[in-house]
């Protein structure tokens, strides 16, 4: 890029003038002049005039479509720090808001060039606080870092590594959390280049070569998808985006794969006008190709915490390769590129829009915790865990999504839902199964907390496994209070003349009646019943006989009919008795409908309204003589239900859909991994 300041400034104005208004242009022009004068005589390590740096930073920001104040502050972001211009002068010249932003950015740099862990944490803490006050400060800081990373080659090698490390540790996760993927990917790849130069260049060579080889293939696929959209009368843009190098590298490490085994170095995208069309496209794509079950991700109904939305599906192409396809609206697409900045409404000035407000609630939480935690180091360390480890997303029984740090337990969940639930928590069910409170939660888990009004409150032991800062600080606060009360009570007791002995009561443990049921190895979702001939009871040894069409019959190992069954070549599976309640109720749906686009969407809508999860969609075309030449489609899927799910109403609603011909549903228990060796059980996804 041409780095002539006047040229850069012209580009900046041409990119922003249309929406910042005349006043905005004047403000930007004044800020540029002020910065240029202040930086006169200063040079960058690249031997360029210093002013090219703030100009480039502002240009990076202009891609996010921000406001004139932000651009002015970005142009001025180094004047206080590097030229000694007093902040009061900035305030006098440019007003309170611009001065606030410049001051914010300056403060974030105050303790720079000290690489101790402590200092980094302190920087991070400041960044978070600034972010909670005005997100624009952090956006400027991110752009500042991005330009510094782009020009990192001019610094001595040891500084390069140091800065790259810091970028990877702090700025990359920050950009990720704010959903600004374009910045995230570039920061990530630039850091990667300086941190692991050999790996970076090797991978970069391979990717370039492979991309060349695959270009034709991907182009063919794009054409195929375009034709598919046309044939269905859908207005869509189909494109391919090369994935970033570090993303590929991370995948290789995570999945233990060689580069040659990574197929999706290019992500395919279908962009359409509205949300219903997204689901329609999903249905069309999944009907046209074989799709990989369990890889359909609905980030539209369930956006990622950073507000990312899209439908993802992985299909197997004609050549047998899996390919990920992302389906989204233009609005979602813009959000993917600029993240939280998409929620920055220029016209509203300082008023952030509501969606944005609610979504950055975690920031407010951080501020709350800070009040409760005394030492700044502990605060920052804890926050770092919460913010920067990959999060897990779990569900409340009502289907609300709760975001927790990796390794979080039901106790973290309880405190995140409500402090009182944390205090009264006595047990937890995950996916319907009672689990220890120290169990690590996984994304997708449905968590139910069992509370008791008579609970004595959090236990000290919990501190050993809780992961989130909020849970930790609340448990500590509780224990501290308890300790203080106990001490006060003891003092009180000493004062009293008579000391009443506390009445010791045996704790009453309520136990579920032990109900044993048979489990067959490697079998899920099939009806299991006790054979009438031998009617085995626990602890009798048993086996399962796979009947035709009547599920599995459980026979005693000593049943006289068994010999005959085996002789006939009947299929016998190992079985055991268990009282493990790790089973869940599912409903197995088989729907016959007219083969029209959007059926999967219509069906999933019904379930979404009742907050019922559905998965493992299979759709196949069915030619039926009775349908007089019309195509029918046969759709199968599984819904997670429990005994309270209004199944009849759901079926009625489905039957109410015009194109649906027939709905069949059967309820089944699924026993999850309760059989010791679940060999033979299918590994999906
Ligand atoms: Mn700077």
XYZ file of C-alpha atoms in Angstrom, residues 206-595:
390
model
C 1.676 -26.065 1.478
C -1.559 -24.137 1.641
C -0.656 -22.040 -1.379
C 0.145 -25.174 -3.381
C -2.980 -27.025 -2.246
C -5.173 -24.036 -2.898
C -3.883 -23.945 -6.413
C -4.701 -27.607 -6.894
C -8.090 -27.244 -5.337
C -9.173 -24.028 -6.920
C -10.784 -25.787 -9.865
C -12.456 -28.272 -7.573
C -13.901 -25.576 -5.311
C -14.975 -23.525 -8.303
C -16.829 -26.557 -9.604
C -18.529 -26.962 -6.262
C -19.525 -23.298 -6.208
C -21.024 -23.631 -9.693
C -22.882 -26.742 -8.583
C -24.351 -24.928 -5.569
C -25.262 -21.914 -7.682
C -27.137 -24.142 -10.110
C -28.871 -25.843 -7.198
C -30.009 -22.471 -5.845
C -31.198 -21.355 -9.294
C -33.118 -24.571 -9.796
C -34.963 -23.894 -6.558
C -35.589 -20.260 -7.392
C -33.436 -18.903 -4.608
C -31.531 -15.663 -4.893
C -28.203 -16.344 -3.272
C -24.543 -15.516 -3.444
C -22.268 -18.518 -3.267
C -18.602 -17.996 -2.514
C -15.548 -19.642 -1.025
C -13.309 -18.130 1.615
C -9.815 -19.452 2.280
C -9.487 -20.329 5.960
C -6.752 -18.566 7.890
C -3.437 -20.331 8.365
C -3.523 -20.433 12.113
C -7.023 -21.893 12.012
C -5.699 -24.742 9.858
C -2.686 -25.172 12.128
C -4.885 -25.290 15.223
C -7.054 -27.923 13.594
C -4.013 -30.055 12.785
C -2.830 -29.867 16.381
C -6.272 -30.391 17.878
C -7.250 -33.331 15.722
C -3.739 -34.742 15.459
C -3.876 -34.556 11.672
C -1.314 -34.038 8.968
C -1.880 -31.146 6.626
C -2.721 -33.576 3.835
C -5.655 -34.808 5.904
C -7.213 -31.378 6.275
C -9.777 -30.908 3.557
C -11.669 -27.783 4.367
C -9.043 -25.130 3.836
C -11.778 -23.243 2.096
C -15.186 -22.578 3.634
C -18.152 -22.351 1.310
C -20.749 -19.727 1.974
C -24.260 -19.175 0.792
C -25.583 -15.709 1.547
C -29.293 -15.006 1.178
C -31.761 -12.236 1.987
C -33.658 -13.490 5.002
C -33.764 -16.103 7.752
C -36.520 -18.378 6.388
C -34.489 -18.669 3.170
C -31.473 -19.792 5.238
C -33.430 -22.781 6.526
C -34.867 -23.426 3.109
C -31.337 -23.522 1.675
C -30.261 -25.864 4.473
C -33.056 -28.233 3.524
C -32.179 -28.061 -0.165
C -28.455 -28.628 0.410
C -29.011 -31.480 2.853
C -31.456 -33.137 0.510
C -29.153 -32.811 -2.472
C -26.005 -34.126 -0.836
C -25.398 -36.670 1.835
C -24.843 -34.677 4.978
C -22.874 -35.641 8.041
C -25.327 -36.156 10.919
C -24.494 -34.217 14.035
C -22.641 -31.560 12.065
C -25.649 -29.355 11.429
C -25.214 -26.339 13.671
C -27.972 -23.810 14.069
C -26.242 -20.654 15.211
C -29.258 -18.666 14.053
C -31.618 -20.011 16.692
C -28.669 -20.232 19.056
C -26.112 -17.513 18.326
C -22.591 -17.870 19.687
C -21.858 -15.688 22.702
C -20.167 -13.148 20.456
C -23.418 -12.951 18.486
C -22.140 -14.952 15.501
C -25.048 -16.336 13.492
C -25.135 -18.827 10.620
C -26.306 -22.301 9.793
C -23.482 -24.791 9.314
C -23.743 -28.117 7.635
C -21.134 -30.557 6.419
C -21.940 -32.436 3.247
C -20.161 -35.176 1.386
C -19.457 -34.119 -2.166
C -19.456 -36.409 -5.170
C -15.742 -37.096 -4.716
C -16.427 -38.272 -1.182
C -14.896 -35.338 0.659
C -16.604 -33.611 3.542
C -17.164 -29.908 2.969
C -18.498 -27.332 5.380
C -21.148 -24.964 4.083
C -22.163 -21.841 5.987
C -25.575 -20.368 5.295
C -26.406 -16.846 6.431
C -28.152 -13.578 5.663
C -26.327 -10.464 4.506
C -26.842 -8.940 7.911
C -25.249 -11.932 9.616
C -22.453 -11.752 7.087
C -21.696 -8.171 8.003
C -21.733 -9.125 11.636
C -19.257 -11.900 11.003
C -16.879 -9.402 9.471
C -17.087 -6.535 11.926
C -18.497 -8.208 15.017
C -19.637 -5.998 17.828
C -19.039 -2.935 15.701
C -22.089 -3.960 13.683
C -24.111 -2.975 16.699
C -22.586 0.419 16.840
C -25.170 2.793 15.518
C -23.572 5.962 14.348
C -26.747 7.995 14.444
C -27.441 7.179 18.026
C -24.133 8.595 19.090
C -23.309 7.396 22.534
C -26.463 5.360 22.945
C -25.656 1.761 22.293
C -28.430 -0.332 20.929
C -30.285 -2.670 23.229
C -29.152 -5.920 21.757
C -25.592 -4.881 22.215
C -26.319 -3.796 25.759
C -27.701 -7.145 26.763
C -25.059 -9.103 24.971
C -22.127 -7.492 26.706
C -23.593 -8.271 30.064
C -20.574 -10.341 30.847
C -18.597 -7.152 31.009
C -20.867 -5.800 33.673
C -20.511 -9.065 35.529
C -16.780 -8.648 35.483
C -17.159 -5.263 37.077
C -19.420 -6.752 39.746
C -16.985 -9.486 40.584
C -14.235 -7.002 40.869
C -16.028 -5.401 43.773
C -16.192 -8.726 45.526
C -12.646 -9.812 44.972
C -10.017 -8.021 46.904
C -6.737 -8.516 45.146
C -6.332 -7.236 41.662
C -4.134 -10.165 40.749
C -6.723 -12.717 41.708
C -9.367 -10.750 39.891
C -7.412 -10.599 36.710
C -6.383 -14.224 36.827
C -9.915 -15.344 37.310
C -11.272 -13.055 34.679
C -8.633 -14.308 32.302
C -9.967 -17.812 32.752
C -13.531 -16.671 32.176
C -12.820 -14.569 29.163
C -10.094 -16.302 27.365
C -10.476 -19.995 27.684
C -12.795 -21.492 25.127
C -16.258 -21.394 26.573
C -18.764 -24.202 26.943
C -22.431 -23.594 26.282
C -24.951 -25.468 28.356
C -28.713 -25.316 28.679
C -31.109 -24.665 31.496
C -34.108 -27.004 31.701
C -36.074 -24.267 29.921
C -33.604 -24.244 27.071
C -31.833 -20.971 27.867
C -28.161 -20.942 26.989
C -25.637 -20.368 29.724
C -22.068 -19.686 28.826
C -19.367 -21.004 31.136
C -15.591 -21.300 31.035
C -14.120 -24.600 29.915
C -13.998 -27.107 32.771
C -16.927 -25.463 34.542
C -19.068 -27.618 36.817
C -22.730 -27.652 37.873
C -21.737 -25.349 40.744
C -20.477 -22.733 38.282
C -23.724 -23.153 36.413
C -25.799 -22.728 39.576
C -24.083 -19.482 40.508
C -24.332 -18.173 36.980
C -28.077 -18.707 36.974
C -28.635 -17.077 40.331
C -26.627 -16.572 43.511
C -29.377 -18.137 45.626
C -29.431 -21.231 43.435
C -25.712 -21.539 44.062
C -26.222 -21.175 47.794
C -29.007 -23.751 47.925
C -27.482 -26.192 45.467
C -27.380 -29.760 46.783
C -27.157 -31.806 43.608
C -27.291 -31.721 39.859
C -28.663 -33.594 36.920
C -26.878 -33.428 33.611
C -28.953 -34.616 30.661
C -31.345 -36.158 33.130
C -28.686 -38.064 35.058
C -27.602 -37.339 38.632
C -23.920 -36.399 38.628
C -21.334 -35.285 41.204
C -21.153 -31.507 41.564
C -17.552 -31.584 40.392
C -18.493 -32.987 36.974
C -17.036 -31.059 34.055
C -19.782 -29.761 31.804
C -19.645 -30.133 28.052
C -21.195 -27.943 25.412
C -24.750 -29.032 24.782
C -25.333 -30.466 28.250
C -28.719 -29.823 29.791
C -28.140 -28.944 33.410
C -30.676 -28.993 36.177
C -29.752 -27.911 39.678
C -31.413 -29.529 42.646
C -31.817 -27.037 45.437
C -32.885 -27.360 48.995
C -34.130 -24.593 51.252
C -32.464 -26.365 54.174
C -29.080 -26.478 52.490
C -26.241 -25.344 54.741
C -24.752 -23.438 51.839
C -21.628 -23.826 49.714
C -18.891 -26.177 50.890
C -15.231 -25.278 51.105
C -14.505 -28.265 48.875
C -16.281 -26.582 46.001
C -13.401 -24.128 45.702
C -11.283 -27.028 44.485
C -13.266 -27.444 41.312
C -15.194 -24.286 40.463
C -13.848 -22.527 37.376
C -15.668 -19.222 37.082
C -14.707 -16.100 38.949
C -18.268 -15.367 39.974
C -18.832 -18.739 41.632
C -15.464 -18.614 43.357
C -15.940 -15.161 44.782
C -19.457 -15.922 45.962
C -18.450 -19.132 47.679
C -15.603 -17.312 49.364
C -17.876 -14.494 50.441
C -20.283 -17.032 51.895
C -17.571 -18.906 53.784
C -16.145 -15.670 55.123
C -19.555 -14.616 56.371
C -20.186 -18.032 57.865
C -16.858 -17.910 59.658
C -17.545 -14.475 61.040
C -21.006 -15.489 62.213
C -19.648 -18.613 63.839
C -17.020 -16.606 65.651
C -19.629 -14.127 66.791
C -21.826 -16.977 67.980
C -18.999 -18.544 69.912
C -18.358 -15.298 71.692
C -22.047 -15.128 72.419
C -22.066 -18.688 73.784
C -19.196 -17.981 76.129
C -21.148 -15.109 77.588
C -24.230 -17.198 78.277
C -24.435 -18.959 81.619
C -26.025 -22.118 80.414
C -24.889 -23.691 77.279
C -27.491 -25.698 75.530
C -26.180 -28.668 73.713
C -27.139 -28.586 70.108
C -29.457 -31.382 69.179
C -27.746 -33.703 66.792
C -30.019 -35.121 64.211
C -29.226 -37.969 61.958
C -29.213 -36.693 58.432
C -32.102 -38.053 56.496
C -31.070 -39.420 53.180
C -33.812 -39.932 50.688
C -33.066 -42.641 48.229
C -34.751 -43.420 45.008
C -36.263 -46.908 45.024
C -33.807 -49.160 43.316
C -35.263 -50.121 40.069
C -33.221 -52.443 37.917
C -33.746 -52.689 34.236
C -31.928 -54.561 31.506
C -29.406 -52.912 29.207
C -28.152 -54.498 26.036
C -24.664 -53.880 24.782
C -24.325 -51.572 21.837
C -28.021 -50.929 21.418
C -29.708 -47.566 21.608
C -33.263 -46.532 21.050
C -34.623 -50.029 20.547
C -37.539 -51.392 22.550
C -36.329 -53.845 25.183
C -38.724 -56.164 26.991
C -38.578 -59.170 29.288
C -39.233 -62.521 27.621
C -42.449 -64.159 28.807
C -41.002 -67.695 28.704
C -38.392 -67.309 31.448
C -39.211 -63.866 32.967
C -35.718 -63.237 34.355
C -35.249 -61.073 37.476
C -32.117 -59.462 38.836
C -29.529 -60.693 39.638
C -30.121 -63.567 37.217
C -27.674 -63.551 34.304
C -29.319 -62.443 31.083
C -28.863 -61.997 27.340
C -30.786 -60.055 24.693
C -32.379 -61.709 21.685
C -32.873 -59.436 18.680
C -36.320 -60.300 17.348
C -37.761 -59.298 14.032
C -39.831 -56.208 14.499
C -40.525 -56.694 18.198
C -37.353 -55.166 19.586
C -35.107 -57.047 21.931
C -36.322 -59.722 24.326
C -34.384 -60.338 27.507
C -33.934 -64.004 28.316
C -32.334 -65.707 31.262
C -29.003 -67.269 30.341
C -30.505 -70.539 31.486
C -33.721 -70.181 29.464
C -34.598 -73.452 27.744
C -35.649 -71.651 24.554
C -32.239 -70.056 24.130
C -30.612 -73.138 22.666
C -33.213 -73.287 19.946
C -32.894 -69.588 19.172
C -29.128 -69.916 18.768
C -29.549 -72.978 16.605
C -31.861 -71.047 14.288
C -29.077 -68.475 13.973
C -30.865 -65.820 16.078
C -28.838 -62.791 17.067
C -27.895 -62.787 20.751
C -26.327 -59.779 22.462
C -24.751 -59.485 25.909
C -26.984 -57.820 28.493
C -26.833 -56.789 32.126
C -29.106 -55.433 34.811
C -28.540 -51.875 35.900
C -30.162 -49.335 38.161
C -28.129 -46.569 36.639
C -30.587 -43.872 35.690
C -28.450 -42.644 32.843
C -31.175 -43.038 30.347
C -33.214 -40.501 28.526
C -36.507 -40.507 26.816
C -36.513 -39.805 23.116
C -39.222 -39.629 20.547
C -38.462 -41.175 17.201
C -40.316 -39.365 14.438
C -41.097 -40.647 10.973
C -42.808 -38.105 8.806
C -44.068 -38.444 5.271
C -44.556 -35.156 3.494
C -44.761 -33.659 0.025
C -41.283 -33.077 -1.303
